[in-house]
CSV table of C-alpha atoms in Angstrom, one decimal:
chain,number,residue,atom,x,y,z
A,1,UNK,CA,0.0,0.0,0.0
A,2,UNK,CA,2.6,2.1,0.8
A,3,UNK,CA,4.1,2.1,-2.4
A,4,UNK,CA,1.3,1.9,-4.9
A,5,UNK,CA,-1.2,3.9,-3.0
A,6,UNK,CA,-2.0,6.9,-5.2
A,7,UNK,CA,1.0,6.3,-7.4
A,8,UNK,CA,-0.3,8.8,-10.0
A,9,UNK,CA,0.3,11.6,-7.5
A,10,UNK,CA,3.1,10.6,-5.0
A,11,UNK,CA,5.8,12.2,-5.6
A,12,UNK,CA,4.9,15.1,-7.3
A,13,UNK,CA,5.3,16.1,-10.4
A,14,UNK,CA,7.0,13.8,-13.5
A,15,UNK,CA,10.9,14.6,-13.3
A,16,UNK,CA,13.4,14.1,-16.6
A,17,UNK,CA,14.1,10.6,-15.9
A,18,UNK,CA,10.8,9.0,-15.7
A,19,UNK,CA,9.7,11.0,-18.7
A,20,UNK,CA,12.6,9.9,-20.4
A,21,UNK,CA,12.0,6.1,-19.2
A,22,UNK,CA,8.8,6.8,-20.7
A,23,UNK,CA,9.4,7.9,-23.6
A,24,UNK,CA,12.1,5.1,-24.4
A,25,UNK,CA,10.0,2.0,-22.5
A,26,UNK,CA,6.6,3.4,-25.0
A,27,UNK,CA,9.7,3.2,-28.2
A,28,UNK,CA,10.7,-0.4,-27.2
A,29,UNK,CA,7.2,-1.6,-26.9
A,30,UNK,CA,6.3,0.3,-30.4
A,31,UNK,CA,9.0,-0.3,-32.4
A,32,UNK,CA,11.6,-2.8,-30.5
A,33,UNK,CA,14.1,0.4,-30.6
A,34,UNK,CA,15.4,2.8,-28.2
A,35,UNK,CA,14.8,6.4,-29.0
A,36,UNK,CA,18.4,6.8,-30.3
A,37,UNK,CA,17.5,3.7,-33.2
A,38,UNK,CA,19.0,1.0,-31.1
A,39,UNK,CA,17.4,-2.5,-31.2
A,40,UNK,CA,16.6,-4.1,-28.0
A,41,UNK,CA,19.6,-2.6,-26.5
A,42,UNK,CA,21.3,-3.8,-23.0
A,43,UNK,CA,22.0,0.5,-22.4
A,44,UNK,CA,20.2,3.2,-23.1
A,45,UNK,CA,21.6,6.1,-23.7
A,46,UNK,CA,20.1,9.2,-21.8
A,47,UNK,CA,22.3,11.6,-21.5
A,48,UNK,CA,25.5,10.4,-22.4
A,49,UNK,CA,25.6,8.0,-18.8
A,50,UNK,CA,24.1,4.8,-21.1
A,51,UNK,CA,21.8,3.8,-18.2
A,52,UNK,CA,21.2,-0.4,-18.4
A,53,UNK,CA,17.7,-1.0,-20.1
A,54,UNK,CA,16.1,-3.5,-17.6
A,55,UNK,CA,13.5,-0.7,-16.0
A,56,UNK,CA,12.8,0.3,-19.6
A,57,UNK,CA,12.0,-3.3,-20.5
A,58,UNK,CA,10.1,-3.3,-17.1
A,59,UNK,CA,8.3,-0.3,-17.4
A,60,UNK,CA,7.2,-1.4,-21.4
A,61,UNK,CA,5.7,-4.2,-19.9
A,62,UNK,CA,3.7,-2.6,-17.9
A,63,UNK,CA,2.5,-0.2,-21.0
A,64,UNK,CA,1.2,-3.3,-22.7
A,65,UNK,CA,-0.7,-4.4,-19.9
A,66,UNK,CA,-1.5,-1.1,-18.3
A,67,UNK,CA,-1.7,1.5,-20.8
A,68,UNK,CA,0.8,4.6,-21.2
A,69,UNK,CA,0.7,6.6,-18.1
A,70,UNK,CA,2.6,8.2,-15.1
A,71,UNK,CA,1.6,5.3,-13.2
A,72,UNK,CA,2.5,2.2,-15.3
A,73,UNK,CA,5.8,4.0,-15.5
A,74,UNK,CA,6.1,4.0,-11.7
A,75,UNK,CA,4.6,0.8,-11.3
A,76,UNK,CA,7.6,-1.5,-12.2
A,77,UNK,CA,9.8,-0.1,-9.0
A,78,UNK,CA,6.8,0.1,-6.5
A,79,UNK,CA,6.3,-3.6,-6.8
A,80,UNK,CA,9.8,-3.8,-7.0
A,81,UNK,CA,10.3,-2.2,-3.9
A,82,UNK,CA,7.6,-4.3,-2.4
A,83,UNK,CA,9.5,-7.6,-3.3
A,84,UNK,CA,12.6,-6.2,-1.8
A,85,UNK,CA,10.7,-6.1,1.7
A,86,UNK,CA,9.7,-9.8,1.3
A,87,UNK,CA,13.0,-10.8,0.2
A,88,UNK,CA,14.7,-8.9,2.9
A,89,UNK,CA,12.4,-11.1,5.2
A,90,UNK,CA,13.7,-14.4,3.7
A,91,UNK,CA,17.0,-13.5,4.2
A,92,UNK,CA,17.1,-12.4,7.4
A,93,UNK,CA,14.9,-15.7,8.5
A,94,UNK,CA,17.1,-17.6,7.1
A,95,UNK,CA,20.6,-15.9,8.9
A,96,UNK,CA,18.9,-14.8,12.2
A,97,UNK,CA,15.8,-15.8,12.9
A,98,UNK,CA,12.3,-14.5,12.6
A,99,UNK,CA,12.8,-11.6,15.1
A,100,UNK,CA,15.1,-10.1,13.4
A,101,UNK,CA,13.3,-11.1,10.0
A,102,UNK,CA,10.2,-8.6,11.3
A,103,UNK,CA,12.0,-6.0,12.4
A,104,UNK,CA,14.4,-5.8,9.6
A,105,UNK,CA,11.2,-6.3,7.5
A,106,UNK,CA,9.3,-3.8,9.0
A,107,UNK,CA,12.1,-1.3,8.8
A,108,UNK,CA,12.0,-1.4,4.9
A,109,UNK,CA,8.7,-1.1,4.8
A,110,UNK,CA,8.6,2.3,6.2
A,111,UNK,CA,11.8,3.5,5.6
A,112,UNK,CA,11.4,6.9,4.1
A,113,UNK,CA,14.2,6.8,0.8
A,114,UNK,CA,12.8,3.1,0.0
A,115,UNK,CA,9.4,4.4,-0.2
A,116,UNK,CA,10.5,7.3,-2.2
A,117,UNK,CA,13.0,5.3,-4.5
A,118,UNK,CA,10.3,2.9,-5.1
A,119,UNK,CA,7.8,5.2,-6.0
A,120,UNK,CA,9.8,7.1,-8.5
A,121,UNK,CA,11.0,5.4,-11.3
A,122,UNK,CA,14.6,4.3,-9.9
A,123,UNK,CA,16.8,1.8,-11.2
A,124,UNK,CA,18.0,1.0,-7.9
A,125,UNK,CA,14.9,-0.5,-6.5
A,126,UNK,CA,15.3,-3.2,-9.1
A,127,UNK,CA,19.2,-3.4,-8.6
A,128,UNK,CA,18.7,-4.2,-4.6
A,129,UNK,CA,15.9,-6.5,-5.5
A,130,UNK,CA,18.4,-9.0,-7.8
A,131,UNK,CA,21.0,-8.7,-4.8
A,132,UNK,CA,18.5,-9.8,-2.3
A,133,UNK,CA,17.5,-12.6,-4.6
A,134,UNK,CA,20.9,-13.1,-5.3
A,135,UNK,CA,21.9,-13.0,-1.4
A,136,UNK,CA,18.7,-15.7,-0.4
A,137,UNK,CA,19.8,-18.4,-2.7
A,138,UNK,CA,23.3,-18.1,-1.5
A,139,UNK,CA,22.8,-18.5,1.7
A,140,UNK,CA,20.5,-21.4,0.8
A,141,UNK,CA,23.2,-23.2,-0.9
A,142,UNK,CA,25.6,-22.4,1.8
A,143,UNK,CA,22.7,-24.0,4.5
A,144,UNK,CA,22.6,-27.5,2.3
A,145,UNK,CA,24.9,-30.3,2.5
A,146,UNK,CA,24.6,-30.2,-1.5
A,147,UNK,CA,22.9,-27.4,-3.5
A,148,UNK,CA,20.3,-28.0,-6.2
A,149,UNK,CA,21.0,-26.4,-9.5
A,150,UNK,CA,17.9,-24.8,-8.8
A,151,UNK,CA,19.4,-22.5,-6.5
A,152,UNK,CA,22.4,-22.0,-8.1
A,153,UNK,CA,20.6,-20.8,-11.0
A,154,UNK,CA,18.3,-18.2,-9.0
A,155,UNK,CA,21.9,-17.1,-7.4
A,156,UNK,CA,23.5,-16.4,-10.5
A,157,UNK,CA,20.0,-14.9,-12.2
A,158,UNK,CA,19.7,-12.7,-8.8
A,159,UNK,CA,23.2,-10.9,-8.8
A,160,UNK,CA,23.1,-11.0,-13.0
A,161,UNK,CA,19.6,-9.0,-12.8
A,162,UNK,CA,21.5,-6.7,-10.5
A,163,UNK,CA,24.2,-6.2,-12.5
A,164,UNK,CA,22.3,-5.6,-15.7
A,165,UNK,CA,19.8,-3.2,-13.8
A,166,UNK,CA,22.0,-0.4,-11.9
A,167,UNK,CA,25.5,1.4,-12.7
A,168,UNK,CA,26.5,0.9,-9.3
A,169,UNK,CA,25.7,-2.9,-9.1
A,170,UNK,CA,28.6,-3.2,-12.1
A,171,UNK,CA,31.1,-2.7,-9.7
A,172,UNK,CA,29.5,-4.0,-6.3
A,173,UNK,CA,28.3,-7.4,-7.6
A,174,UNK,CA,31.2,-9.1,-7.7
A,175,UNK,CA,32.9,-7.5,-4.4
A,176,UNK,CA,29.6,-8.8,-3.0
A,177,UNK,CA,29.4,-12.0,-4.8
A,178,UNK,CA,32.9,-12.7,-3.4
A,179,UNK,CA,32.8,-11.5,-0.3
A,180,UNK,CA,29.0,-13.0,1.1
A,181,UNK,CA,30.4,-16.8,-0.4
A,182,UNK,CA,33.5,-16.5,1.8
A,183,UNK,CA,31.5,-14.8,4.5
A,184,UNK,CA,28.8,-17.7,4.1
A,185,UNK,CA,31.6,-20.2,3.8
A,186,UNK,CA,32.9,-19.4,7.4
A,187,UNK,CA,29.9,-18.6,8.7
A,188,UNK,CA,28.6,-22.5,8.2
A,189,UNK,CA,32.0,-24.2,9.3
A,190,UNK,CA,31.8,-22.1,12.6
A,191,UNK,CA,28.0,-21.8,13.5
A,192,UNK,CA,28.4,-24.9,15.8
A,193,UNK,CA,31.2,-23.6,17.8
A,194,UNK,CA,29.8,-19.9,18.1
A,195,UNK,CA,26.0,-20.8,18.7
């Protein structure tokens, strides 16, 4: 609720960059080309930062179903946003425990930037939302004796949706990647002797 209530209106106004998500996501869904002539591209180029297309592929999506509006362009990062907090849940279940699952839970839920980031068209909602996906299957594979390829598969689709979604995620991912397996790694060969 919090982040599709009155999505239309909240925040106000349409800034540059969801007009120009817009305006590219409409192009993709019309013609399969960005506004600068390039087919299905992995970047678009905005304004000279080529921004990775996943929220315009997102937000063309939710054209098709939706309709052009301001609010099928915001919807892809409110539910994206609203994933995040389940995800977040998981993850922190599956590490800590369910007390610290609900309050970590209900901390993202009502924490003012996520709200806002979520409700404005943000590539960054969808970036943290492939690292949380990313992070729960890891730390599922690092919790079983032997892994399904299931859950290697959503790992490596989690931190690869990240990386294709946000600038920053480019150059965290793999820091991340690295560092939460090894952290993961100790973490399960010493849980007996420190719990």
């Amino acid at each position: 609720i919090l982040r599709v209530y009155k999505l239309n209106d909240f925040p106000v106004g349409f800034h540059n960059d969801e007009v120009y998500v817009a305006y590219n996501s409409w192009s993709l869904l019309q013609t399969g080309k960005d506004v600068n002539g390039n087919v299905l591209p992995l970047v678009v180029n905005q304004w000279g930062d080529f921004r990775p297309a996943g929220y315009h592929y997102f937000t063309a999506l939710s054209f098709l179903v939706f309709g052009l509006s301001d609010w099928a362009t915001r919807l892809p990062g409110a539910l994206f946003g609203a994933v995040s907090v389940v995800l977040l849940w998981f993850v922190t279940e599956k590490l800590w425990g369910k007390r610290i699952a609900w309050i970590s839970g209900i901390v993202l839920t009502i924490l003012p930037w996520h709200i806002i980031i979520s409700r404005s068209t943000s590539e960054s909602v969808l970036s943290l939302a492939g690292v949380l996906l990313g992070s729960l299957a890891l730390v599922h594979i690092q919790d079983k004796k032997r892994a399904s390829l299931t859950w290697w598969l959503l790992t490596v689709f989690g931190f690869l949706f990240s990386f294709l979604t946000y600038h920053a995620a480019r150059y965290a991912i793999p820091v991340f990647f690295l560092g939460s397996s090894v952290l993961l790694w100790v973490w399960k060969k010493h849980r007996p002797a420190i719990m």
